Coordinates of C-alpha atoms and ligand atoms in Angstrom, one line a residue:
X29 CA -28.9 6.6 33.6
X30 CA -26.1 4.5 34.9
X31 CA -22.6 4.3 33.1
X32 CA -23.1 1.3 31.6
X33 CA -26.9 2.7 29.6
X34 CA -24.9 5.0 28.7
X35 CA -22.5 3.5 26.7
X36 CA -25.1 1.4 25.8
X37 CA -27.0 4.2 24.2
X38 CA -24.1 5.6 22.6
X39 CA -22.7 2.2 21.2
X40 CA -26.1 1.6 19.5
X41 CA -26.0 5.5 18.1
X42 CA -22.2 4.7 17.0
X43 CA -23.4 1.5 15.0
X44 CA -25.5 3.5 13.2
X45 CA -23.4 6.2 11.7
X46 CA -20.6 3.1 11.5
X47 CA -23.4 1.5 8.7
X48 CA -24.2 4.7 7.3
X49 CA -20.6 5.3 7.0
X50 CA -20.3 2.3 5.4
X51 CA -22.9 2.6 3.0
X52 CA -21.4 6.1 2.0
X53 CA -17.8 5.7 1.1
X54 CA -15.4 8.3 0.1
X55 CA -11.8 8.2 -1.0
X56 CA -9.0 9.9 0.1
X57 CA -9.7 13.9 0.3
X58 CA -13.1 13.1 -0.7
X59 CA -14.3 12.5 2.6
X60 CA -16.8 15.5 2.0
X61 CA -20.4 13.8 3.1
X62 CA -18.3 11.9 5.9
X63 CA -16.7 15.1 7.5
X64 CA -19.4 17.7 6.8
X65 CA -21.4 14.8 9.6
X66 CA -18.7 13.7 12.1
X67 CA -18.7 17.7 12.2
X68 CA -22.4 18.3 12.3
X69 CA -22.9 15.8 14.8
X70 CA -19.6 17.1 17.1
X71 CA -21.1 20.6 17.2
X72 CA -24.4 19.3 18.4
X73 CA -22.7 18.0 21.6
X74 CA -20.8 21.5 22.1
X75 CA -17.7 20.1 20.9
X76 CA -15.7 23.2 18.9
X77 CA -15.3 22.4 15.5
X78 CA -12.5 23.3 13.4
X79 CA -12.8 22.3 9.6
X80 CA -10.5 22.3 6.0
X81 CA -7.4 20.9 7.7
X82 CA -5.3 19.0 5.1
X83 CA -8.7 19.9 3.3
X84 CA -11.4 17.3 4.4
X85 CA -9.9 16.7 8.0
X86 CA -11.0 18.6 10.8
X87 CA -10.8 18.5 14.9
X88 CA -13.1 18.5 17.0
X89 CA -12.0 20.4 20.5
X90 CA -13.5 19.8 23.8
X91 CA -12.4 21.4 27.4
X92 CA -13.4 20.5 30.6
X93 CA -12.6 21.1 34.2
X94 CA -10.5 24.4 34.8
X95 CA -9.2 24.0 31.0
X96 CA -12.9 25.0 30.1
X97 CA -12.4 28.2 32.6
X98 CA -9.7 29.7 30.5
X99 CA -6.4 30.6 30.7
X100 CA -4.1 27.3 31.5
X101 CA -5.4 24.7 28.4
X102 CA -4.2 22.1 31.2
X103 CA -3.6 18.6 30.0
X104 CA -3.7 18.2 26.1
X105 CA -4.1 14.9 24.3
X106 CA -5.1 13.9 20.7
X107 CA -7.2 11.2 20.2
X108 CA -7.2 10.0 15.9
X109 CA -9.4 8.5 14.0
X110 CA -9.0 8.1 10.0
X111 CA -12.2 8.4 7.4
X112 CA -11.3 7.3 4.2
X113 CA -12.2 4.4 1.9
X114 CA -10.8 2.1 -0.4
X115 CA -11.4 2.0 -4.8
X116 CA -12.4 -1.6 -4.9
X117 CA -15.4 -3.3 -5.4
X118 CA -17.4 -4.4 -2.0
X119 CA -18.8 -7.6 -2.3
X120 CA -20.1 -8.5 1.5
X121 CA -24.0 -8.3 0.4
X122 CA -24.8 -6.5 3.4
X123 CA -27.8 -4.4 3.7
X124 CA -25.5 -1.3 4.3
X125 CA -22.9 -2.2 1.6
X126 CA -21.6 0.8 -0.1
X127 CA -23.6 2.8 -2.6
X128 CA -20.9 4.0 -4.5
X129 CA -19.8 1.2 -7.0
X130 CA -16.2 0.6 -6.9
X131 CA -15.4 2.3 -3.0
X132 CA -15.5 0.3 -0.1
X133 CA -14.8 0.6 3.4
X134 CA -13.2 -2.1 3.0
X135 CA -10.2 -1.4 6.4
X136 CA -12.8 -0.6 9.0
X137 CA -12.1 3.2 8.7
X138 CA -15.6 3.5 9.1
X139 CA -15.6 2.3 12.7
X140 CA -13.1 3.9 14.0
X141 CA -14.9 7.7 12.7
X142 CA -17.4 5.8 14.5
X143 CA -15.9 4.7 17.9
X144 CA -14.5 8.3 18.1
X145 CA -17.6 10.0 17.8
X146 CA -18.8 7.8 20.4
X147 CA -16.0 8.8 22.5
X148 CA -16.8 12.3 22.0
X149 CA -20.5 12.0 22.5
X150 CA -19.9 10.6 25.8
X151 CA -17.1 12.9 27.1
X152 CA -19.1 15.9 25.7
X153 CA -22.1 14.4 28.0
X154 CA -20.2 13.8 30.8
X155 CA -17.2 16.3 31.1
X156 CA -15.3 14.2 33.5
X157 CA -11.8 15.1 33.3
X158 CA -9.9 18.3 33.6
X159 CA -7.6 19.6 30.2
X160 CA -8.4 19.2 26.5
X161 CA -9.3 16.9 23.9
X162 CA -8.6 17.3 20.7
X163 CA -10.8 14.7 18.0
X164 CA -8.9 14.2 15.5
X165 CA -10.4 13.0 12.1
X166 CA -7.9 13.0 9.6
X167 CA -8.8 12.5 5.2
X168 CA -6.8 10.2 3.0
X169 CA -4.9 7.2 5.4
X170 CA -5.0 5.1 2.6
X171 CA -3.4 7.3 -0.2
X172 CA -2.1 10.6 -0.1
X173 CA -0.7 10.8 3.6
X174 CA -3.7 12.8 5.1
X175 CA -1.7 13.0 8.7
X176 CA 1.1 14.0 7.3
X177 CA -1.0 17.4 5.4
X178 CA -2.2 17.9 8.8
X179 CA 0.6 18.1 10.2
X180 CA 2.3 20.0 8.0
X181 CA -1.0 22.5 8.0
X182 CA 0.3 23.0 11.7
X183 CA -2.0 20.3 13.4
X184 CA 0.0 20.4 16.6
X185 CA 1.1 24.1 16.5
X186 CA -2.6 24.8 16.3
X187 CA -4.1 21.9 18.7
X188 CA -0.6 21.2 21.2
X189 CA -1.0 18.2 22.3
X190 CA 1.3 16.3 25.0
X191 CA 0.1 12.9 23.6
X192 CA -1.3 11.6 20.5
X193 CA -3.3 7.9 20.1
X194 CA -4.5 6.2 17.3
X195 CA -6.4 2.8 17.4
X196 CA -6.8 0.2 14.1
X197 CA -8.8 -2.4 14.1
X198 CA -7.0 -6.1 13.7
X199 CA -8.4 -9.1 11.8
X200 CA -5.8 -11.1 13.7
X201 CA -6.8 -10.1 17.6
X202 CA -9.8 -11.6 19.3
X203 CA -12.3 -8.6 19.6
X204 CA -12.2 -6.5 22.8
X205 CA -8.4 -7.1 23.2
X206 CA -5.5 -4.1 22.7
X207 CA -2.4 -4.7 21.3
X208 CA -0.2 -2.1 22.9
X209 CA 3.8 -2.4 22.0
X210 CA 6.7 -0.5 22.8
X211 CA 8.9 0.6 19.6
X212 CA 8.0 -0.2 15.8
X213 CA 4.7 -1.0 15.2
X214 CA 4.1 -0.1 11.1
X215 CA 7.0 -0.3 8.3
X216 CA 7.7 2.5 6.1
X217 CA 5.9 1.9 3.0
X218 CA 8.0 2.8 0.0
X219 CA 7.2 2.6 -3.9
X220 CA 9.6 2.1 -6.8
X221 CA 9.5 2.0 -10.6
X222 CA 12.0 0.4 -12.9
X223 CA 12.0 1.4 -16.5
X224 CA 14.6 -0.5 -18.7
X225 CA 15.4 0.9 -22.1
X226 CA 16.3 -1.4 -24.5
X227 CA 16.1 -1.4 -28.5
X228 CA 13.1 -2.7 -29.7
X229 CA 13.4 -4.8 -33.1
X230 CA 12.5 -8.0 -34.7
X231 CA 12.0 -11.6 -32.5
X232 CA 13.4 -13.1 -34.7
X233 CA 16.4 -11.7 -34.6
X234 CA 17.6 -10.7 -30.9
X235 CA 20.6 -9.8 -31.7
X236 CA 19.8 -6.8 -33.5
X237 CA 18.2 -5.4 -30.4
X238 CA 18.3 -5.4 -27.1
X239 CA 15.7 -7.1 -25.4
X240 CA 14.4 -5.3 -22.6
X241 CA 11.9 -7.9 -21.1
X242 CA 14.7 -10.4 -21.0
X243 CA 16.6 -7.6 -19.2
X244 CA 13.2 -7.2 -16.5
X245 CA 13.1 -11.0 -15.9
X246 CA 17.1 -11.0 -14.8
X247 CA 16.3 -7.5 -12.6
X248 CA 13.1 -9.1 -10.8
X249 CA 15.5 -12.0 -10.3
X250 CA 18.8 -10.4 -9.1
X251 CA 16.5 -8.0 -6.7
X252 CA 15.6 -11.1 -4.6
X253 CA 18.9 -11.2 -3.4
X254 CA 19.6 -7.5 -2.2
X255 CA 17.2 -8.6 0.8
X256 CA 18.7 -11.7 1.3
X257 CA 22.6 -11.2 1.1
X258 CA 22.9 -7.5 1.3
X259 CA 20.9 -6.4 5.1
X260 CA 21.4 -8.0 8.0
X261 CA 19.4 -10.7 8.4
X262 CA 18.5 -9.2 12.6
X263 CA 16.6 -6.7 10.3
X264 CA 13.8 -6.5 8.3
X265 CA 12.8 -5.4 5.0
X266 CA 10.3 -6.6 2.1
X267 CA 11.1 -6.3 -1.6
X268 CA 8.0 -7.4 -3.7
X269 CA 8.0 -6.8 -7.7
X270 CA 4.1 -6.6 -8.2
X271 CA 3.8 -5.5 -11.9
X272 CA 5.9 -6.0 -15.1
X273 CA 4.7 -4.7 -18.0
X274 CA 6.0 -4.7 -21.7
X275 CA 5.5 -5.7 -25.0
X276 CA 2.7 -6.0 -27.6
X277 CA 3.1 -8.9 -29.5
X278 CA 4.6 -12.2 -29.7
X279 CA 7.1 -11.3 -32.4
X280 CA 7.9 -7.9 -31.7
X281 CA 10.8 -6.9 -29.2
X282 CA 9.6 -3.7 -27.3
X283 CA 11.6 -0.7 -26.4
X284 CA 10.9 -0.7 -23.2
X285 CA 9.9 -3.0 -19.9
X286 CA 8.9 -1.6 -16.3
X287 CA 8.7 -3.2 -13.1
X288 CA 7.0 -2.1 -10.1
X289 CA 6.6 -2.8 -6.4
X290 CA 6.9 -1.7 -2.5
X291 CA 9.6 -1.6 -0.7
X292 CA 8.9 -1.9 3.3
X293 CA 11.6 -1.7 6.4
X294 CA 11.5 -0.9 9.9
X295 CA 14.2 0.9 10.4
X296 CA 15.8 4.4 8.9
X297 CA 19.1 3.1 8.3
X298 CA 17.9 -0.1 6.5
X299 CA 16.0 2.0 4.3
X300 CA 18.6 4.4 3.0
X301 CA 20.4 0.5 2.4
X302 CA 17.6 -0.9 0.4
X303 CA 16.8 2.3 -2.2
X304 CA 20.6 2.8 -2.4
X305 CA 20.6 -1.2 -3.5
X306 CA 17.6 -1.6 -5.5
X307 CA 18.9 1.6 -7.5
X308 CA 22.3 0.0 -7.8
X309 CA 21.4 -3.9 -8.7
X310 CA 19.1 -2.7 -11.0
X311 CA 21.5 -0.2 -13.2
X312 CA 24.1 -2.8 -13.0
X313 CA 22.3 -5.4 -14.2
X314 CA 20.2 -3.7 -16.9
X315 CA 24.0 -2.6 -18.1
X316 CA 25.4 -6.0 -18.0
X317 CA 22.5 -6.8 -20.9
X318 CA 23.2 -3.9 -22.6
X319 CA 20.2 -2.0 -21.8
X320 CA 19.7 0.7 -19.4
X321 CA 17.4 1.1 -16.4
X322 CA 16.4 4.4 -14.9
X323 CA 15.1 3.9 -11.0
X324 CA 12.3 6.0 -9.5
X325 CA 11.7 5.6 -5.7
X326 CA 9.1 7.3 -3.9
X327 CA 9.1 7.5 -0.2
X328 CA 5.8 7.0 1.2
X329 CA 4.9 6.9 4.9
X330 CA 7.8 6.3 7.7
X331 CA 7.3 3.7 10.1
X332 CA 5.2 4.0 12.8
X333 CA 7.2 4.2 15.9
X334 CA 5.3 4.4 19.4
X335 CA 7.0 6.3 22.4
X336 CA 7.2 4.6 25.5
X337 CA 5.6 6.9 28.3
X338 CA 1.6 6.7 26.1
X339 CA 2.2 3.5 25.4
X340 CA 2.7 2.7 29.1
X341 CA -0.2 4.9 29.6
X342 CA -2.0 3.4 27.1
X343 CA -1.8 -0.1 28.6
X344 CA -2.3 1.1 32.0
X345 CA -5.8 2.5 30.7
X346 CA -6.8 -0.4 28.6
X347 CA -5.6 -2.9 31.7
X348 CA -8.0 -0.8 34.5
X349 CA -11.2 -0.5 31.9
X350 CA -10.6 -4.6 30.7
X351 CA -8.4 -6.0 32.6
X352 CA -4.9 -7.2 32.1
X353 CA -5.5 -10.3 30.5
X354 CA -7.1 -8.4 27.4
X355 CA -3.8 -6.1 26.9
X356 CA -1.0 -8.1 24.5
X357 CA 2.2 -6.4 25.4
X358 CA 4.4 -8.4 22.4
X359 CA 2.7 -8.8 19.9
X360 CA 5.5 -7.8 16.5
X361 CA 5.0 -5.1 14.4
X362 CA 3.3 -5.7 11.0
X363 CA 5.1 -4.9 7.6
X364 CA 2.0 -2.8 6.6
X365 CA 2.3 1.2 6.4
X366 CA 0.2 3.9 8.3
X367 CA 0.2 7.9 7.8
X368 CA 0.0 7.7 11.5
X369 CA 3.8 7.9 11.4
X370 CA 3.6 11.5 10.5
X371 CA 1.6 12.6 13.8
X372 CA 3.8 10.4 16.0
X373 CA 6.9 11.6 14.5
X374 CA 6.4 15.0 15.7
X375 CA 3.9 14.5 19.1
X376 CA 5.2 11.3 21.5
X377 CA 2.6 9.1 20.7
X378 CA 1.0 5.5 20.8
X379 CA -0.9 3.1 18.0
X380 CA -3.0 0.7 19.2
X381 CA -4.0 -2.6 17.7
X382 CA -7.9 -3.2 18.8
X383 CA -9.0 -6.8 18.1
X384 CA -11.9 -7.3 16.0
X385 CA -12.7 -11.2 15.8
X386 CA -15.1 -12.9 18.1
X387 CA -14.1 -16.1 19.2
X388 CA -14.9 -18.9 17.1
X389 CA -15.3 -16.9 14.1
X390 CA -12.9 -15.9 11.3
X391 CA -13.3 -12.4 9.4
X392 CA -11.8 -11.5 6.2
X393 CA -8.5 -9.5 6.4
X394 CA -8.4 -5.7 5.6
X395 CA -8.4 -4.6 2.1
X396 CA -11.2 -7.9 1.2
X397 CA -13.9 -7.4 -0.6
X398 CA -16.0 -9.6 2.0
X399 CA -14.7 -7.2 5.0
X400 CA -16.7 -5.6 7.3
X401 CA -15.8 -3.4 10.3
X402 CA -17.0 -5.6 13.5
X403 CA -19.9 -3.7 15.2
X404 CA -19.0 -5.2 18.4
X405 CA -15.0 -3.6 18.4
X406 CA -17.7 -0.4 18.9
X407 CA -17.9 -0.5 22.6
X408 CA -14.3 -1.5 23.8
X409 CA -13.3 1.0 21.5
X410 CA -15.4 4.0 23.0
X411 CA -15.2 2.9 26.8
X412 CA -11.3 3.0 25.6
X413 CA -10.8 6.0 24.3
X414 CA -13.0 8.0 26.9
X415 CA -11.4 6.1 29.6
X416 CA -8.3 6.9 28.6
X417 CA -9.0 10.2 28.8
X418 CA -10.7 10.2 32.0
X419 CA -7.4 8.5 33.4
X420 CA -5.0 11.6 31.6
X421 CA -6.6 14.7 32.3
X422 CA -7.0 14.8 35.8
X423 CA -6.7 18.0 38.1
X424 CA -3.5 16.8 40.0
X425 CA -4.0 20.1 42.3
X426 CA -7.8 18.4 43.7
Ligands
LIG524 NI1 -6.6 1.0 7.6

């Protein structure tokens, strides 16, 4: 069988367990069905299989070349794939859509459990490289930081790796192209609450109370400026109020209004600035009407921020298997978050944009309920990911 059957064979394998993925979703740290087979189907390859990291994760280990003789482990890199869905309808019609009303794979995790396996199958088959491979398949991308539970159940204390990749697919890249960029590539993704107290009373007479939706209205307002007229306009950050809730009827003043919404910045500093403003604006101005608001903030995931040696290796990969024209160097980082933060924090690492639109077509962003992972992202993906690896771990004493 030549190279290219192979992949062939594989890529048709990897659609499969992509729609059967697809057709079985499952939330973050419920990615029981989906695990128990990326495992079951790792182990039939001779790929070492350790499960229950960060609960439904698990890694799949595979040495070759004197790493596979014992002693030195060699070369290390972690390749990472993510295997949750999202709680939202899916309303593609496809023959595969999901079975489980109300979860969707509705970001493409799905292929890229698939594209890894694939990876896997074929390195497992071939065994043309010299170190260790560590599979990563992580729970809970979307909610819950899975990647960071891994890492915090010791991921790279138990698996070192020198490197560590990660590949999303992008509705905005033409399919078989790789966004690979120095620097910032995901904003930290940061959640706040904003409950104002007031004194809840009659309409009709205001002025016995203190109105606390009145209160929420001049908040939402004066937070539109702390962005604005407060960071440095070089930087960026997003403020976005996304729910206000209060009251219960149209002649009752309520006790109490809450606003919520994400905060997202690139950098550290900016966002110590924005939850030390946001906290400040909105106490100040809930006491200026005489009410009183009380600020949660919740840090979610940092921003993803790629190191410059795998992303340079990265490219030079990607550039050999595809050639340089299909390898965007610039293209600016989104304001979207990613738990990959947590695994590139702590191993040098590289996230890679993989393009999944064909040319002349237009697909439905992530997170629509029309989206569907592109089958055909399968084989750049899986000729990427073993390529790379073949490129990595090489004997440098042969
Ligand atoms: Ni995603």
């Amino acid at each position: 069988m030549t190279t290219d059957e192979k992949f062939a064979s594989i890529v048709a394998e990897a659609t499969e367990w992509r729609r059967d993925f697809h057709a079985h979703p499952e939330l973050s740290f419920q990615e029981y069905r989906t695990s128990a087979k990326v495992a079951e189907l790792l182990e039939s390859w001779g790929i070492e299989v350790t499960r229950n990291i960060a609960g439904t994760g698990l890694v799949g280990t595979l040495r070759a070349g004197k790493a596979a003789e014992g002693g030195n482990r060699g070369k290390a890199i972690g390749l990472r794939a993510d295997m949750d869905a999202l709680p939202m309808p899916e309303m593609t019609g496809l023959p595969y859509a999901s079975k489980t009303p109300g979860v969707m794979h509705a970001c493409g995790h799905d292929g890229h459990t698939a594209m890894l396996l694939g990876a896997a199958k074929y390195l497992a088959e071939t065994r043309n490289f010299d170190g260790t491979v560590h599979f990563i398949f992580q729970p809970a991308e979307e909610k819950g930081g899975g990647g960071r539970v891994m890492v915090e159940e010791g991921l790279f204390t138990r698996f070192p790796c020198d490197f560590v990749y990660g590949i999303h697919n992008d509705s905005r890249l033409t399919t078989g192209h790789f966004a690979i960029t120095y620097g910032t590539t995901n904003a930290a993704a940061d959640t706040f609450a904003i409950r104002i107290h007031g004194k809840g009373g009659h309409a009709a007479r205001p002025h016995h109370s203190i109105d606390p939706v009145m209160t929420a209205a001049h908040v939402a307002v004066a937070l539109q400026s702390v962005v604005s007229r407060r960071i440095d306009p070089i930087e960026s950050a997003v403020l976005s109020i996304c729910m206000i809730h209060g009251g219960t009827a149209t002649n009752v003043i309520p006790e109490e209004a809450v606003l919520e919404g994400t905060v997202r910045t690139m950098k550290a500093e900016v966002r110590d600035d924005m939850e030390r403003l946001l906290t400040e604006v909105a106490t100040a101005t809930a006491m200026a009407h005489g009410a009183r608001a009380v600020v949660e903030y919740e840090r979610g995931y940092p921003s993803v921020v790629n190191s410059n040696e795998p992303v340079d290796r990265a490219r030079r990969a990607a550039a050999a298997l595809f050639g340089q024209e299909r390898v965007i160097h610039d293209r600016p980082p989104t304001m979207g978050g990613e738990d990959f933060a947590y695994m590139a924090n702590t191993v040098p690492g590289c996230f890679i944009r993989l393009g999944h639109v064909d040319p002349g077509t237009e697909r439905f962003s992530n997170h629509h309920p029309r989206y569907d992972f592109n089958d055909a992202s399968l084989e750049p993906g899986i000729r990427f990911w073993a390529g790379l690896v073949e490129q990595e771990l090489v004997d440098e004493q042969k």
